[in-house]
Coordinates of C-alpha atoms in Angstrom, one line a residue:
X1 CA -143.4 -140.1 43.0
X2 CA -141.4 -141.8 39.8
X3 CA -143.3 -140.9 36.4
X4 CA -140.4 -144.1 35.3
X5 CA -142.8 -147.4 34.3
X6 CA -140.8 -150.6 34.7
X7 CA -141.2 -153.2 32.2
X8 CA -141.6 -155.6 34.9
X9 CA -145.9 -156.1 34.9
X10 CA -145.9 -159.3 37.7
X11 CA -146.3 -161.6 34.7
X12 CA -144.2 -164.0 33.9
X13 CA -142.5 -164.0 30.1
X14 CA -144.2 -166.8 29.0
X15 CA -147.6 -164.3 29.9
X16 CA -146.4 -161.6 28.5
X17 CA -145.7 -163.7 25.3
X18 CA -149.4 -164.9 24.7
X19 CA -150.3 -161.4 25.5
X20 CA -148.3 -160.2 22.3
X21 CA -149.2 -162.7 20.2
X22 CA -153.1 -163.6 21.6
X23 CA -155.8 -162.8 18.3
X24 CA -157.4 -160.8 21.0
X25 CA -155.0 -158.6 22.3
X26 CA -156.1 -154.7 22.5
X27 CA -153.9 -151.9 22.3
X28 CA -153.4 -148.4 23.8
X29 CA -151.3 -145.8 22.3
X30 CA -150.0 -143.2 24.7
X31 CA -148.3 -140.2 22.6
X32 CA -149.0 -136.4 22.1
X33 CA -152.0 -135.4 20.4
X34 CA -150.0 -135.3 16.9
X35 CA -149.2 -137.9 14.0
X36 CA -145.4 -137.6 14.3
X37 CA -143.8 -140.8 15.7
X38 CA -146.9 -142.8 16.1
X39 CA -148.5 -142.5 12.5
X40 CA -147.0 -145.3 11.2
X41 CA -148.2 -147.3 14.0
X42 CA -151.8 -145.8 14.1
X43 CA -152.1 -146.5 10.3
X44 CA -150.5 -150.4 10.8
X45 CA -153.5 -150.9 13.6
X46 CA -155.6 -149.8 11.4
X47 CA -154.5 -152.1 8.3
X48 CA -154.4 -154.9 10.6
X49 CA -157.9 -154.4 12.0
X50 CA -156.8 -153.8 15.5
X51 CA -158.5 -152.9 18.1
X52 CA -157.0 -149.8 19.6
X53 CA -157.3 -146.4 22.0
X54 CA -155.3 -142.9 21.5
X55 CA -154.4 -141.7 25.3
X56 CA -153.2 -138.1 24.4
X57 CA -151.7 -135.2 26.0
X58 CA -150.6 -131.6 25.1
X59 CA -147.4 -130.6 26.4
X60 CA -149.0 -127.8 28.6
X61 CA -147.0 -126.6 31.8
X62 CA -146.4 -129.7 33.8
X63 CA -147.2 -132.2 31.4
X64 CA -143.7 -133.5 32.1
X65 CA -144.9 -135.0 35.4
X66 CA -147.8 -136.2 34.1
X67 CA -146.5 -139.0 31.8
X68 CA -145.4 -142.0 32.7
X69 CA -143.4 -144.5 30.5
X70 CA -139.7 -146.2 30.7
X71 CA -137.8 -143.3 29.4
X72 CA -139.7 -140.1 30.2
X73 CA -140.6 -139.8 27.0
X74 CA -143.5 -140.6 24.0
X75 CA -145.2 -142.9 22.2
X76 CA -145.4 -145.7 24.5
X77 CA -147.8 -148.5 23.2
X78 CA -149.3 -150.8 25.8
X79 CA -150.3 -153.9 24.9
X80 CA -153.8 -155.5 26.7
X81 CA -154.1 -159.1 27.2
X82 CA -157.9 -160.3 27.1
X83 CA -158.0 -160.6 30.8
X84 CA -156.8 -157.1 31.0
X85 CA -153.4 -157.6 31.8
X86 CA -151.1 -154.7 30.7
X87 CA -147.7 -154.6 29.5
X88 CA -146.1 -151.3 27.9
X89 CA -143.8 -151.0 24.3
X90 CA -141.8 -148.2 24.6
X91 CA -139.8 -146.1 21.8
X92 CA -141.1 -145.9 18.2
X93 CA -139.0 -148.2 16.3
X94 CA -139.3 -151.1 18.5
X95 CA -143.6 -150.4 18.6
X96 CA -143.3 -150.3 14.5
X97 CA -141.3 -152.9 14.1
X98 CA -143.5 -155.0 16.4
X99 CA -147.1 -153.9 14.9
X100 CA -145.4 -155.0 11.5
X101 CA -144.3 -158.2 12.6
X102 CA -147.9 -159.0 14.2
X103 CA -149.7 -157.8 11.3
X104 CA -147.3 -159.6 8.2
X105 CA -145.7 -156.5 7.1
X106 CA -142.1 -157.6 7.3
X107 CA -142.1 -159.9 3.9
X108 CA -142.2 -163.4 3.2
X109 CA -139.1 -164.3 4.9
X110 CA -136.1 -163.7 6.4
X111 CA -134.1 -161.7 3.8
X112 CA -137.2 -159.8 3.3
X113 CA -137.6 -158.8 6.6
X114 CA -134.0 -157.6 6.9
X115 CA -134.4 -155.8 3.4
X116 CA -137.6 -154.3 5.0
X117 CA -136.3 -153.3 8.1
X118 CA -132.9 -151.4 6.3
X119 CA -135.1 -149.2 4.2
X120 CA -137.7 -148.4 7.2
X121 CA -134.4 -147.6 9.2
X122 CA -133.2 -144.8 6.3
X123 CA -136.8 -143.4 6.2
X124 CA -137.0 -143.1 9.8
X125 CA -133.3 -141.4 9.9
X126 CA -134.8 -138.7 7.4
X127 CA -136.8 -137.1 9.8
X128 CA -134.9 -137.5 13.0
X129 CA -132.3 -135.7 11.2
X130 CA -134.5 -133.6 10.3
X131 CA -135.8 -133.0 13.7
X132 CA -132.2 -132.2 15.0
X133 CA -130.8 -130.3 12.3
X134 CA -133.1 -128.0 11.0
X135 CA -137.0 -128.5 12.6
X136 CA -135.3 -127.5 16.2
X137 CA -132.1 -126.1 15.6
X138 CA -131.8 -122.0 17.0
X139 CA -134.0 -119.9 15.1
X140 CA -131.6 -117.8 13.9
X141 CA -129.7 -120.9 12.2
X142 CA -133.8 -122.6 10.9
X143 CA -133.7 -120.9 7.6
X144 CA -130.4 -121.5 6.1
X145 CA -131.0 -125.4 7.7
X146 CA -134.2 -125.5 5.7
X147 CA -132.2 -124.5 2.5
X148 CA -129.9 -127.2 2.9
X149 CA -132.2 -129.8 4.1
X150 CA -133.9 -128.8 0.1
X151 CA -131.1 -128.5 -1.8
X152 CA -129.0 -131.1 -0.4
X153 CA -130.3 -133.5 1.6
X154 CA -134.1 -134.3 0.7
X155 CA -132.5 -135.0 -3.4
X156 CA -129.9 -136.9 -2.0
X157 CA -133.2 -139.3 -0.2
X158 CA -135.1 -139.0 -2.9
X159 CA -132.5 -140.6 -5.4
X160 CA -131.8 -143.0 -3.3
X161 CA -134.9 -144.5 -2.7
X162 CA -135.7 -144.1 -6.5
X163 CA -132.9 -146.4 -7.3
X164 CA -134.2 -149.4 -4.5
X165 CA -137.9 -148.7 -5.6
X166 CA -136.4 -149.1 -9.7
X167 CA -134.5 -152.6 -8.3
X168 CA -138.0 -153.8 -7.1
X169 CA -140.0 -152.9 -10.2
X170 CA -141.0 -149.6 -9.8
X171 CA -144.2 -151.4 -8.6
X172 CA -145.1 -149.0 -5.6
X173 CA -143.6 -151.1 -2.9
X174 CA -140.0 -151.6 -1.7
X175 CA -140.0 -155.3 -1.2
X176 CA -142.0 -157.8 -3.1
X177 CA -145.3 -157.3 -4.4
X178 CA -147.2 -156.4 -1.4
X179 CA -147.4 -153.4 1.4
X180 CA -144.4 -153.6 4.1
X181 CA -143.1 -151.7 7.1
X182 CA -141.5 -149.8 4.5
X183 CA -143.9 -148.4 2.0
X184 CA -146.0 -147.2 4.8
X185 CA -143.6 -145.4 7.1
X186 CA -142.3 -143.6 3.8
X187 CA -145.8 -142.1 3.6
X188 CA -145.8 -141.0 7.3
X189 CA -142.6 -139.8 6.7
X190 CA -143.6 -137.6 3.6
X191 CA -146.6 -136.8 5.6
X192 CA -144.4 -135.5 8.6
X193 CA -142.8 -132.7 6.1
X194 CA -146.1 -131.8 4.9
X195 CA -147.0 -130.4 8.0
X196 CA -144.2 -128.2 9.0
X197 CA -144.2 -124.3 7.8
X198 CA -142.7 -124.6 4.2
X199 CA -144.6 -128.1 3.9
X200 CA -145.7 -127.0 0.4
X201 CA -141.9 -126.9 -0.3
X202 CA -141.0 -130.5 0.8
X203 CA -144.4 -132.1 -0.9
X204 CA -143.1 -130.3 -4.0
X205 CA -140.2 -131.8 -3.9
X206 CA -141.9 -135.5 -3.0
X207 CA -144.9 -135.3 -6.0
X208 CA -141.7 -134.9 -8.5
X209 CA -140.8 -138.2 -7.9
X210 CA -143.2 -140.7 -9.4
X211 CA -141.7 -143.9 -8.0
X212 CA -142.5 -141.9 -4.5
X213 CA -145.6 -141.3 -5.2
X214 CA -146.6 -144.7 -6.6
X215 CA -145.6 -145.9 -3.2
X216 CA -148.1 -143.2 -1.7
X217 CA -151.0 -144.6 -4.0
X218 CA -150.4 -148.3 -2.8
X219 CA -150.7 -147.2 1.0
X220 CA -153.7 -145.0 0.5
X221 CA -155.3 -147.8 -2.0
X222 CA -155.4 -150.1 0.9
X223 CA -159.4 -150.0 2.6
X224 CA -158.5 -150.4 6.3
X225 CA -155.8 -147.5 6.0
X226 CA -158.0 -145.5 3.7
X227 CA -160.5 -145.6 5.9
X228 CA -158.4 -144.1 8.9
X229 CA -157.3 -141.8 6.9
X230 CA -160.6 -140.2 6.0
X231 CA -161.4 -140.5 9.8
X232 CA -162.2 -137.0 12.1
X233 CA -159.4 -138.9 14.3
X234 CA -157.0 -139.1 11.8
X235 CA -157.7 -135.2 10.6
X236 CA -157.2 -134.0 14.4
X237 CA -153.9 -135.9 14.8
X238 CA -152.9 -134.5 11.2
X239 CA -153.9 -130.5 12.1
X240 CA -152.4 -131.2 15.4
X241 CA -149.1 -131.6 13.5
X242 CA -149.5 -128.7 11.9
X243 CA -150.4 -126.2 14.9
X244 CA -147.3 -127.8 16.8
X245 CA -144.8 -127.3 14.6
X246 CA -145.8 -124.0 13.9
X247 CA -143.4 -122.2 16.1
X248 CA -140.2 -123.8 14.7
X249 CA -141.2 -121.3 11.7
X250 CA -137.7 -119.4 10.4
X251 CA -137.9 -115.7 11.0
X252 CA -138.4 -113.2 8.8
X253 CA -135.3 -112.3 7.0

């Protein structure tokens, strides 16, 4: 049997349409039982006051057959119309970019939203390169990736960002005066380093910056994502992190 799920749900577009927008729509988020690529969207449901489900899994022999999404691979979000009709979201920046949207989190208007979008894109493209050049990279090559990835390429962020949270104001948020796609998925993204072996390393280097961590403050001031965050749920996807990533520790020298 095909673990591939079509997009195709026997509804027509126009369905699937009032589905995504509908007040009353529910939501299911299908991922591994970690924050990783679906914290952003867990703590946007949560700011938004959705309604939603975790479906977990532990990649455990055979787990590979036992998910089923368009690509063969996780978060997938599915999206439940009142009447219970389902239709799936699949890959992280397209469920992101849509919780944002639903829940005014892309700006005020157009150039916003674009503004918005560019820095969520950079943040995201920290830890994917991350991921691939130094998380998972042969373990013989993780510890001089990880001195790199310090020296080199987490400044190089962090200078960055500094200089388009200055242009804004230095007034916690990347775009306006209010919380955006942006400001949150930077914290999930600092969050991320935090829990891989040497997180005390990459926090270090985070806390430095104060225009960083202003951003951090506005995200955790808000109640709804507060409130997530103080949550046994949100603890168990956090340790979760934590014990998965464990064994992408360098060797001893």
């Amino acid at each position: 049997m095909s673990n591939f799920q079509s997009y195709q749900n026997g509804a027509s577009a126009e369905e699937n349409s009032r589905t995504l927008t509908s007040p009353d729509t529910t939501f299911r988020i299908v991922y591994w039982d970690i924050a990783c690529v679906a914290a952003t969207a867990r703590d946007m449901l949560a700011y938004g006051k959705g309604k939603w489900t975790d479906e977990t899994y532990q990649k455990t022999p055979g787990w590979f057959n036992k998910i089923i999404s368009p690509y063969k691979v996780l978060p997938v979000l599915n999206v439940i119309s009142p009447e219970g009709k389902e239709l799936v979201l699949s890959e992280s920046i397209v469920i992101d970019q849509y919780l944002a949207k639903r829940f005014n989190l892309l700006g005020d208007n157009e150039s916003q939203e674009w503004t918005i979008k560019s820095h969520y894109s950079n943040i995201h493209y920290l830890r994917e390169r991350s991921l691939m050049k130094m998380t998972w990279t042969w373990a013989d090559k993780r510890q001089e990736a990880l001195e790199l990835f310090l020296e080199s390429t987490l400044p190089d962020f962090i200078e960055n960002h500094e200089f388009h949270l200055r242009a804004n104001g230095s007034n916690g948020h990347y775009v306006g005066d209010r919380l955006s796609l942006a400001d949150i998925h930077l914290v999930n993204v600092m969050d991320h380093f935090s829990q891989l072996p040497n997180g005390d390393r990459f926090t270090a280097q985070f806390a430095k910056s104060q225009l960083l961590t202003k951003v951090r403050h506005s995200v955790e001031s808000n109640p709804e994502i507060a409130a997530w965050r103080a949550s046994e749920e949100w603890k168990k996807f956090d340790e979760g992190s934590t014990r998965n990533y464990e064994i992408t520790r360098p060797p001893p020298a």
